[in-house]
Short mmCIF file of C-alpha atoms in Angstrom, two decimals:
data_model
loop_
_atom_site.label_atom_id
_atom_site.label_comp_id
_atom_site.label_asym_id
_atom_site.label_seq_id
_atom_site.Cartn_x
_atom_site.Cartn_y
_atom_site.Cartn_z
CA MET A 1 -18.21 10.32 5.84
CA THR A 2 -20.42 7.36 5.42
CA LEU A 3 -19.99 4.35 3.14
CA ASN A 4 -22.73 5.21 0.31
CA LEU A 5 -21.21 8.97 0.20
CA ARG A 6 -18.07 7.98 -0.20
CA MET A 7 -18.60 5.86 -3.15
CA THR A 8 -20.56 8.29 -4.62
CA VAL A 9 -17.43 10.37 -4.18
CA ALA A 10 -15.42 7.91 -5.60
CA LEU A 11 -17.48 7.35 -8.23
CA CYS A 12 -17.82 10.97 -9.32
CA VAL A 13 -13.63 11.17 -9.11
CA ALA A 14 -13.39 8.25 -11.13
CA LEU A 15 -15.32 8.62 -14.15
CA SER A 16 -14.46 12.56 -14.11
CA LEU A 17 -10.51 11.50 -14.68
CA CYS A 18 -11.39 8.64 -17.42
CA ALA A 19 -13.89 10.75 -18.97
CA LEU A 20 -10.58 13.41 -19.52
CA LEU A 21 -8.72 10.49 -20.45
CA VAL A 22 -10.74 9.58 -22.77
CA VAL A 23 -10.64 12.72 -24.90
CA PRO A 24 -7.89 12.29 -27.43
CA GLY A 25 -6.59 16.57 -27.31
CA ASN A 26 -6.21 16.14 -23.32
CA PHE A 27 -2.84 15.09 -21.96
CA SER A 28 -0.42 15.49 -24.91
CA GLY A 29 2.27 12.82 -25.29
CA LEU A 30 0.31 10.45 -23.84
CA GLY A 31 -0.68 7.45 -25.97
CA GLY A 32 -3.64 5.31 -26.58
CA ASP A 33 -2.20 1.86 -24.36
CA ALA A 34 -1.06 4.55 -21.35
CA ARG A 35 -4.41 6.17 -21.24
CA LEU A 36 -5.93 2.78 -20.71
CA THR A 37 -3.87 2.12 -18.09
CA LEU A 38 -4.61 4.99 -16.33
CA ALA A 39 -8.37 4.58 -16.66
CA VAL A 40 -7.97 1.43 -15.26
CA PHE A 41 -5.69 2.29 -12.18
CA VAL A 42 -8.24 4.98 -11.20
CA LEU A 43 -11.03 2.92 -11.44
CA ALA A 44 -9.12 0.27 -9.34
CA THR A 45 -7.67 2.59 -6.81
CA CYS A 46 -11.14 4.21 -6.15
CA ALA A 47 -12.77 1.07 -6.10
CA TRP A 48 -9.76 -0.31 -3.44
CA ILE A 49 -10.29 3.28 -1.08
CA ALA A 50 -14.36 3.20 -1.21
CA THR A 51 -15.84 0.20 -1.73
CA PRO A 52 -16.86 -2.61 0.35
CA ILE A 53 -15.91 -4.95 -2.76
CA ASP A 54 -13.31 -7.74 -2.24
CA ASP A 55 -9.58 -6.23 -3.15
CA THR A 56 -8.96 -9.27 -4.86
CA TYR A 57 -11.82 -9.05 -7.01
CA ILE A 58 -10.92 -5.57 -7.81
CA ALA A 59 -7.40 -6.45 -8.59
CA LEU A 60 -8.48 -9.51 -11.01
CA GLY A 61 -11.30 -7.17 -12.90
CA ALA A 62 -8.24 -4.78 -13.44
CA GLY A 63 -6.31 -7.52 -14.80
CA LEU A 64 -8.34 -8.48 -16.78
CA ALA A 65 -9.37 -5.51 -18.16
CA LEU A 66 -5.71 -4.49 -19.28
CA THR A 67 -5.62 -8.01 -21.28
CA VAL A 68 -8.82 -7.71 -22.96
CA THR A 69 -8.03 -4.39 -24.32
CA GLY A 70 -4.65 -5.74 -25.27
CA VAL A 71 -2.33 -3.04 -22.83
CA ILE A 72 -0.77 -6.32 -21.90
CA SER A 73 -1.10 -10.28 -23.05
CA SER A 74 -2.43 -12.90 -21.32
CA ASP A 75 0.99 -14.36 -21.14
CA THR A 76 1.72 -11.47 -18.62
CA LEU A 77 -1.50 -11.35 -16.87
CA PHE A 78 -1.27 -15.32 -16.14
CA GLY A 79 2.90 -15.88 -15.85
CA THR A 80 2.79 -13.22 -12.52
CA LEU A 81 0.97 -16.62 -10.96
CA GLY A 82 4.39 -18.60 -11.60
CA ASP A 83 6.43 -15.93 -10.05
CA SER A 84 9.09 -16.97 -8.05
CA THR A 85 8.02 -14.72 -4.98
CA VAL A 86 4.26 -16.13 -5.25
CA TRP A 87 6.03 -19.63 -4.87
CA LEU A 88 8.32 -18.29 -2.12
CA LEU A 89 4.74 -17.39 -0.15
CA ILE A 90 3.06 -20.75 -0.72
CA CYS A 91 5.92 -23.06 0.49
CA ALA A 92 6.57 -20.65 3.36
CA PHE A 93 2.91 -20.97 4.68
CA VAL A 94 3.28 -24.76 4.11
CA LEU A 95 6.30 -24.57 6.48
CA ALA A 96 4.37 -22.34 8.91
CA ALA A 97 1.70 -24.78 9.34
CA ALA A 98 4.08 -27.48 10.08
CA VAL A 99 5.39 -25.08 12.28
CA SER A 100 2.07 -24.36 14.59
CA ARG A 101 1.38 -28.00 14.16
CA THR A 102 4.10 -29.02 17.14
CA GLY A 103 3.58 -26.26 19.40
CA LEU A 104 6.91 -24.59 19.08
CA ALA A 105 5.54 -21.47 19.24
CA GLY A 106 4.70 -21.98 22.69
CA ARG A 107 7.94 -23.57 24.05
CA ALA A 108 9.14 -20.62 22.62
CA ALA A 109 7.31 -18.03 24.45
CA VAL A 110 8.07 -19.92 27.69
CA PHE A 111 11.82 -19.73 26.92
CA LEU A 112 11.58 -15.80 26.32
CA VAL A 113 9.23 -14.43 28.29
CA GLY A 114 9.32 -16.53 31.55
CA GLY A 115 11.88 -14.89 32.26
CA ALA A 116 10.67 -11.64 32.73
CA ARG A 117 10.98 -9.88 36.15
CA THR A 118 9.50 -6.56 35.66
CA VAL A 119 7.06 -5.05 33.28
CA ARG A 120 9.62 -3.12 31.14
CA GLN A 121 11.57 -6.69 30.45
CA LEU A 122 8.13 -8.24 29.79
CA THR A 123 7.75 -5.64 27.07
CA HIS A 124 10.91 -5.90 25.55
CA LEU A 125 11.17 -9.97 25.73
CA THR A 126 7.53 -9.99 24.43
CA THR A 127 8.94 -7.94 21.42
CA ALA A 128 12.07 -9.71 20.67
CA ALA A 129 9.96 -13.04 20.47
CA LEU A 130 7.33 -11.28 17.85
CA VAL A 131 10.21 -10.03 15.75
CA VAL A 132 11.55 -13.92 15.38
CA THR A 133 8.00 -14.95 14.32
CA ALA A 134 8.71 -13.00 10.76
CA PHE A 135 11.05 -15.84 9.96
CA ALA A 136 8.60 -18.40 10.96
CA VAL A 137 5.20 -17.56 9.60
CA PRO A 138 4.55 -14.96 6.45
CA ALA A 139 2.09 -12.32 6.80
CA THR A 140 1.00 -10.30 9.61
CA SER A 141 -2.13 -11.98 10.01
CA GLY A 142 -0.85 -15.49 10.78
CA ARG A 143 1.85 -14.00 12.79
CA ALA A 144 -1.02 -12.54 14.92
CA ALA A 145 -3.22 -15.48 15.02
CA LEU A 146 -0.26 -17.84 16.18
CA ALA A 147 0.75 -15.01 18.79
CA LEU A 148 -3.17 -14.77 20.04
CA PRO A 149 -2.89 -17.76 22.54
CA VAL A 150 0.24 -16.37 23.68
CA PHE A 151 -1.01 -13.40 24.48
CA LEU A 152 -4.69 -14.81 26.31
CA ALA A 153 -1.80 -16.79 28.67
CA LEU A 154 -0.23 -13.45 29.32
CA ALA A 155 -3.85 -11.51 29.97
CA LYS A 156 -4.95 -14.48 32.19
CA ALA A 157 -1.41 -14.16 34.57
CA LEU A 158 -2.01 -10.15 34.82
CA SER A 159 -5.48 -10.33 35.09
CA ASP A 160 -5.52 -8.25 38.54
CA ARG A 161 -3.43 -5.40 36.33
CA LYS A 162 -5.91 -4.38 33.94
CA ARG A 163 -3.65 -1.54 32.15
CA LEU A 164 -0.64 -4.05 31.68
CA VAL A 165 -3.08 -6.29 29.83
CA VAL A 166 -4.14 -3.32 27.35
CA MET A 167 -0.70 -2.72 26.82
CA LEU A 168 -0.24 -5.81 25.72
CA ALA A 169 -2.78 -6.25 23.26
CA LEU A 170 -1.43 -2.95 21.75
CA LEU A 171 2.14 -4.27 21.47
CA PHE A 172 1.59 -7.57 20.26
CA PRO A 173 0.01 -5.93 16.91
CA THR A 174 2.00 -3.07 16.96
CA VAL A 175 5.26 -5.22 17.02
CA ILE A 176 3.73 -7.83 14.26
CA LEU A 177 3.44 -4.79 11.77
CA LEU A 178 6.58 -3.05 12.04
CA SER A 179 8.46 -6.01 12.37
CA ALA A 180 7.41 -7.70 9.34
CA VAL A 181 10.27 -5.45 7.22
CA ALA A 182 12.44 -7.70 9.05
CA THR A 183 12.02 -10.48 6.06
CA LEU A 184 11.09 -10.69 2.66
CA ILE A 185 8.03 -12.74 3.41
CA GLY A 186 6.80 -10.48 6.42
CA ALA A 187 4.22 -9.13 4.28
CA GLY A 188 2.54 -9.56 0.57
CA ALA A 189 3.81 -6.02 -0.04
CA HIS A 190 7.47 -6.96 0.20
CA LEU A 191 6.89 -9.34 -2.64
CA ILE A 192 4.91 -6.64 -4.82
CA THR A 193 7.85 -4.09 -4.44
CA VAL A 194 10.45 -6.92 -5.35
CA SER A 195 8.58 -7.22 -8.75
CA VAL A 196 7.74 -3.81 -9.17
CA LEU A 197 11.28 -3.08 -9.25
CA TRP A 198 12.66 -6.07 -10.91
CA GLU A 199 10.23 -5.19 -14.04
CA ALA A 200 11.02 -1.24 -13.74
CA THR A 201 14.19 -1.40 -13.18
CA GLY A 202 16.05 -4.72 -13.57
CA ASP A 203 17.12 -4.48 -9.65
CA ARG A 204 16.22 -7.62 -7.89
CA ILE A 205 16.21 -8.01 -4.40
CA GLY A 206 16.99 -11.36 -2.75
CA PHE A 207 16.13 -13.16 0.94
CA THR A 208 19.37 -11.81 1.78
CA GLU A 209 19.39 -8.32 0.81
CA TRP A 210 16.15 -7.76 2.27
CA LEU A 211 17.05 -9.17 5.81
CA LEU A 212 20.78 -7.09 5.62
CA LEU A 213 18.15 -4.03 4.95
CA GLY A 214 14.89 -4.97 6.66
CA LEU A 215 15.91 -6.51 9.84
CA PRO A 216 17.81 -3.71 11.64
CA LEU A 217 15.22 -1.75 10.81
CA ALA A 218 12.58 -4.09 11.82
CA VAL A 219 14.63 -4.69 15.70
CA VAL A 220 14.90 -0.77 16.02
CA SER A 221 11.73 0.39 15.19
CA SER A 222 9.93 -2.75 17.54
CA HIS A 223 11.35 -1.67 20.47
CA LEU A 224 11.31 2.16 20.11
CA ALA A 225 7.27 1.13 19.40
CA ALA A 226 7.54 -0.75 22.68
CA GLU A 227 8.48 1.91 24.82
CA ALA A 228 5.99 4.13 23.12
CA VAL A 229 3.12 1.87 23.81
CA LEU A 230 4.16 1.48 27.02
CA LEU A 231 4.61 4.73 27.90
CA THR A 232 1.48 5.73 26.42
CA THR A 233 -0.91 3.12 27.82
CA THR A 234 0.51 3.03 31.17
CA ARG A 235 1.26 4.89 34.15
CA ARG A 236 4.54 4.82 36.65
CA ALA A 237 2.48 2.87 39.24
CA ASP A 238 1.20 0.32 36.84
CA ARG A 239 4.92 -0.33 35.28
CA ARG A 240 6.27 -0.59 38.91
CA GLY A 241 5.28 -4.01 40.61
CA PRO A 242 6.96 -7.54 39.48
CA VAL A 243 5.74 -9.88 36.91
CA HIS A 244 6.36 -13.30 37.06
CA ILE A 245 4.67 -15.52 34.10
CA THR A 246 4.98 -18.96 34.78
CA ALA A 247 4.94 -22.09 32.48
CA GLU A 248 1.69 -23.60 33.81
CA GLN A 249 -0.16 -20.34 33.00
CA ILE A 250 0.93 -20.51 29.40
CA GLN A 251 0.22 -24.43 29.14
CA GLN A 252 -3.45 -23.91 29.94
CA HIS A 253 -3.81 -21.89 26.19
CA SER A 254 -2.05 -24.89 24.55
CA ASP A 255 -3.16 -27.80 23.42
CA ARG A 256 0.74 -28.94 22.93
CA PRO A 257 3.30 -29.44 25.78
CA VAL A 258 5.11 -26.16 26.33
CA THR A 259 7.94 -27.83 28.39
CA GLY A 260 9.45 -30.95 29.08
CA PRO A 261 11.42 -33.09 26.15
CA TRP A 262 10.92 -32.33 22.66
CA SER A 263 9.06 -34.67 20.86
CA GLN A 264 10.38 -36.05 17.89
CA ALA A 265 8.47 -34.08 15.46
CA GLU A 266 9.23 -30.58 17.28
CA SER A 267 12.90 -31.40 16.87
CA ARG A 268 12.72 -32.12 13.53
CA CYS A 269 10.91 -29.19 12.23
CA ALA A 270 12.90 -26.94 14.50
CA LEU A 271 15.89 -28.67 12.89
CA LEU A 272 14.36 -28.03 9.13
CA LEU A 273 12.68 -24.53 10.21
CA ALA A 274 16.59 -23.42 11.22
CA THR A 275 17.70 -25.28 8.16
CA VAL A 276 15.56 -23.20 5.62
CA VAL A 277 16.52 -20.05 7.47
CA VAL A 278 20.29 -20.37 6.73
CA LEU A 279 20.22 -21.61 3.80
CA TRP A 280 17.88 -18.55 2.89
CA CYS A 281 20.54 -16.13 4.35
CA ALA A 282 23.16 -18.13 2.51
CA GLU A 283 21.89 -17.32 -0.52
CA PRO A 284 25.24 -15.43 -2.03
CA LEU A 285 27.23 -18.44 -1.36
CA HIS A 286 25.46 -21.40 -2.87
CA ARG A 287 23.31 -19.49 -5.55
CA VAL A 288 19.98 -21.39 -4.38
CA PRO A 289 16.91 -18.74 -5.55
CA PRO A 290 14.99 -18.46 -2.03
CA ALA A 291 12.01 -19.95 -3.98
CA VAL A 292 13.81 -23.08 -4.40
CA VAL A 293 14.71 -23.89 -0.85
CA ALA A 294 11.47 -22.94 0.60
CA LEU A 295 9.87 -25.53 -2.10
CA ILE A 296 12.47 -28.04 -0.65
CA GLY A 297 11.50 -27.14 2.82
CA ALA A 298 8.04 -27.55 2.27
CA VAL A 299 8.39 -31.09 0.69
CA VAL A 300 9.96 -32.19 3.58
CA ALA A 301 7.71 -30.89 6.26
CA SER A 302 5.03 -32.27 4.57
CA SER A 303 6.59 -35.55 3.91
CA PRO A 304 5.03 -38.73 5.37
CA ALA A 305 8.45 -40.03 7.01
CA LEU A 306 9.85 -36.73 8.15
CA GLY A 307 7.20 -33.84 7.79
CA THR A 308 4.47 -33.20 10.51
CA VAL A 309 1.62 -32.15 8.70
CA ARG A 310 -0.36 -33.17 5.44
CA LEU A 311 0.31 -31.15 2.57
CA LYS A 312 -3.67 -30.76 1.67
CA ASP A 313 -3.91 -29.41 4.96
CA ALA A 314 -0.66 -26.94 4.79
CA LEU A 315 -2.29 -25.85 1.82
CA LYS A 316 -5.83 -24.84 3.23
CA THR A 317 -3.57 -22.56 5.23
CA VAL A 318 -2.62 -20.77 2.09
CA PRO A 319 -4.05 -17.21 1.75
CA TRP A 320 -5.04 -18.07 -2.40
CA SER A 321 -6.88 -14.92 -2.32
CA LEU A 322 -3.56 -12.73 -1.63
CA LEU A 323 -1.60 -14.67 -3.76
CA LEU A 324 -4.32 -14.22 -6.49
CA PHE A 325 -4.42 -10.28 -5.61
CA MET A 326 -0.67 -10.33 -6.08
CA ALA A 327 -0.90 -11.62 -9.08
CA ALA A 328 -3.05 -9.23 -10.98
CA THR A 329 -1.45 -6.32 -9.28
CA MET A 330 2.02 -7.07 -10.61
CA ALA A 331 0.68 -7.36 -14.12
CA MET A 332 -0.92 -3.93 -13.39
CA GLY A 333 2.24 -2.66 -12.38
CA VAL A 334 3.93 -4.28 -15.82
CA ALA A 335 1.13 -2.02 -17.58
CA LEU A 336 2.24 0.85 -15.87
CA ALA A 337 5.71 0.59 -16.53
CA ASP A 338 5.47 -0.48 -20.22
CA SER A 339 2.84 1.54 -21.65
CA GLY A 340 4.57 4.46 -20.67
CA ALA A 341 1.73 5.77 -18.04
CA ALA A 342 3.63 5.53 -14.46
CA LYS A 343 6.56 7.92 -17.01
CA TRP A 344 4.32 10.17 -17.98
CA LEU A 345 2.35 10.60 -14.37
CA VAL A 346 5.68 11.57 -12.84
CA SER A 347 7.13 13.63 -15.96
CA GLY A 348 4.77 16.43 -14.13
CA LEU A 349 6.64 16.69 -10.76
CA PRO A 350 8.08 19.65 -10.07
CA GLY A 351 11.60 19.78 -11.37
CA GLY A 352 14.81 20.57 -9.28
CA VAL A 353 13.40 18.24 -6.19
CA SER A 354 16.38 17.30 -3.74
CA PRO A 355 16.67 13.81 -3.09
CA ALA A 356 16.07 14.43 0.83
CA VAL A 357 13.07 16.21 -0.09
CA PHE A 358 11.70 13.80 -1.99
CA LEU A 359 12.20 11.21 0.40
CA ILE A 360 10.28 12.92 3.06
CA VAL A 361 7.60 13.56 0.40
CA VAL A 362 7.31 9.44 0.06
CA ILE A 363 7.65 8.76 3.40
CA VAL A 364 5.04 10.99 4.63
CA VAL A 365 2.67 10.09 1.77
CA SER A 366 3.28 6.25 2.46
CA THR A 367 2.64 6.69 6.22
CA ALA A 368 -0.44 8.21 6.10
CA ALA A 369 -1.32 6.19 3.02
CA HIS A 370 -3.30 3.39 5.53
CA LEU A 371 -6.21 6.38 6.34
CA VAL A 372 -7.41 5.77 2.51
CA LEU A 373 -5.83 1.98 1.89
CA GLN A 374 -6.77 -0.65 4.53
CA SER A 375 -5.09 -3.08 2.52
CA ARG A 376 -1.09 -3.17 3.18
CA SER A 377 -0.90 -4.93 -0.39
CA ALA A 378 -2.83 -2.37 -2.16
CA ARG A 379 -0.69 0.41 -1.12
CA SER A 380 2.04 -0.77 -2.37
CA SER A 381 0.20 -1.65 -5.68
CA VAL A 382 -0.52 2.19 -6.30
CA LEU A 383 2.41 3.62 -4.55
CA VAL A 384 5.59 1.83 -5.50
CA PRO A 385 5.02 1.90 -9.16
CA LEU A 386 5.07 5.58 -9.10
CA VAL A 387 7.73 5.93 -6.51
CA VAL A 388 10.12 3.99 -8.42
CA ALA A 389 9.12 6.08 -11.86
CA ALA A 390 9.33 9.44 -10.07
CA ALA A 391 12.84 8.16 -7.79
CA VAL A 392 14.50 8.06 -11.29
CA GLY A 393 13.63 11.36 -12.69
CA ALA A 394 14.17 12.90 -9.31
CA GLY A 395 18.01 11.41 -9.47
CA VAL A 396 17.18 9.00 -6.32
CA ASN A 397 18.45 4.98 -6.65
CA PRO A 398 15.11 3.46 -7.14
CA VAL A 399 15.71 0.60 -4.76
CA ALA A 400 16.14 3.36 -1.68
CA ALA A 401 12.89 5.04 -2.33
CA ALA A 402 10.75 1.88 -2.93
CA LEU A 403 12.38 0.13 0.37
CA ALA A 404 11.31 3.37 2.17
CA SER A 405 7.85 3.79 0.80
CA THR A 406 7.32 -0.10 1.43
CA ALA A 407 8.99 0.21 5.17
CA ALA A 408 6.92 3.37 6.21
CA ALA A 409 3.58 1.52 5.17
CA GLY A 410 4.07 -0.82 7.39
CA PHE A 411 2.63 1.77 10.09
CA CYS A 412 -1.22 1.37 10.09
CA HIS A 413 -1.79 1.84 13.82
CA THR A 414 -4.45 4.82 13.36
CA LEU A 415 -8.03 2.70 13.39
CA PRO A 416 -8.60 -0.28 14.42
CA ALA A 417 -9.76 -1.27 10.69
CA SER A 418 -6.30 -0.01 9.82
CA ALA A 419 -4.71 -3.83 9.67
CA LYS A 420 -5.92 -7.34 10.49
CA PRO A 421 -3.70 -7.54 13.20
CA VAL A 422 -5.03 -4.43 14.93
CA THR A 423 -8.82 -5.66 14.35
CA LEU A 424 -7.86 -9.23 16.22
CA PHE A 425 -6.53 -7.81 19.13
CA ALA A 426 -9.12 -5.15 19.39
CA GLU A 427 -11.89 -7.32 19.82
CA ILE A 428 -11.01 -10.28 22.53
CA PRO A 429 -14.37 -11.29 24.41
CA GLY A 430 -13.50 -11.73 28.42
CA THR A 431 -10.25 -9.93 27.87
CA PRO A 432 -9.57 -6.21 28.42
CA THR A 433 -8.02 -4.51 25.22
CA TYR A 434 -7.31 -0.98 23.93
CA ALA A 435 -10.20 1.49 22.59
CA PRO A 436 -9.79 3.54 19.51
CA SER A 437 -8.78 6.68 21.64
CA ASP A 438 -5.43 4.21 22.69
CA LEU A 439 -5.07 4.14 18.92
CA LEU A 440 -4.96 7.50 18.36
CA ARG A 441 -3.15 8.29 21.74
CA LEU A 442 -0.49 5.31 20.50
CA SER A 443 -0.29 6.97 16.28
CA ALA A 444 0.41 10.43 17.52
CA VAL A 445 3.54 9.48 18.59
CA LEU A 446 4.43 6.36 16.63
CA ALA A 447 3.86 7.92 13.41
CA PRO A 448 6.03 10.78 13.02
CA LEU A 449 8.67 7.91 15.12
CA THR A 450 8.05 5.88 12.60
CA ALA A 451 8.95 8.11 9.50
CA ALA A 452 11.64 9.52 10.90
CA LEU A 453 13.22 6.11 11.44
CA VAL A 454 12.73 4.82 8.11
CA LEU A 455 13.96 8.47 7.03
CA LEU A 456 17.33 7.85 9.19
CA PHE A 457 17.61 4.19 7.81
CA ALA A 458 17.27 5.37 3.82
CA VAL A 459 19.61 8.19 4.34
CA ALA A 460 22.64 7.12 6.81
CA VAL A 461 21.82 3.27 7.64
CA TRP A 462 21.39 1.76 3.90
CA PRO A 463 24.21 3.53 1.93
CA LEU A 464 26.48 1.65 4.38
CA LEU A 465 25.01 -1.40 3.10
CA GLY A 466 25.16 -1.12 -0.10
CA VAL A 467 21.85 1.01 -1.25
CA PRO A 468 23.01 4.45 -1.81
CA LEU A 469 20.18 7.62 -1.91
CA THR A 470 21.03 8.63 -5.03
CA ARG A 471 22.60 7.36 -8.28
#
């Protein structure tokens, strides 16, 4: 479907639905604020799906429309920018900028990948290294940019084995996307989910709780995905020969030393990052909010005496567009909940659905949503408020349903345009990389595998960790 045709169809659908909402006799039980909220929600969703307009611009327009019409107050709209999750992400990016300046990523690559002697070892050691980056760099696009020089070094070392290079090109974005669920700062969608849960149910998921629930899923799904990438991209003959990646080969793509004694800046940055992560994980003991811990870390990382990056340079790396998007979509979530629109939407769902069936439907829809909404944050903005509202009616724990939806939405590998990391590694001049057919072949295996794994964790693992399926 061409862009113009898609825009026309979306516009017709949006205007038709809005026209139905305007007629007072339609949809009994739906108040005025709820009608306005649904109209804005429909228009924003159709614009996200079918137009090339920036997602943040659409979200800000929707938030402004809800404020001007009186559905939410201006304090609600602007107050979302002061939410602790927004500050957590800002400070996490400052910390990530400090880490990037020191060259610690290159040393980590030599430490992990340099020990590989077989193709399978290389695959799983690379996977383990990429999972760890979820604690150092927020947002999948930032992790992809950090990992690109490491991939180029590996590609050059394996230049005579093209299929292995293609396999690694596909492995990097696959693991980056699936391992994001390990931490609260792994993706902006996670912060949106936490905010929606807090506004709708009063349940607060902190950094430690998310880590406890998400890290096991991230590790298992990433290594299973690594096997899927390996088996769908290479042949047995490709996997048979030995591999040997040297520190010198990785050094060629790093402007910082990757071997030898650590500099003072590297030691300070590594100690600071380790301290911040430990304090995040120990939140139940010291009760200091993760955002405050992150702010302390950011101040130290950018301080003149102890820091490794200037604050103004670090702030340039913060994706302010993403933060504005998050704030605006949080406001939309508040409007959906407070106006009664979300409750009305799910009231028409068939009753008597078992929690397991409800969860399966949520996971399947969330897994496939990337085919319609390319933005991970936009998917959570649309799906999570509805999932949380519907979960209450279905007798499902809203926390379990929201987590399952967010985790399943992490699968977005079908097309090169489905996610920024996939796009980045699909277009590397002078280096063999994957074709759309490689993505489709992997997706045919990975989509059902990811959905089944999320379902397994929601039903069998998360209840053991304090998040039951039902209430």
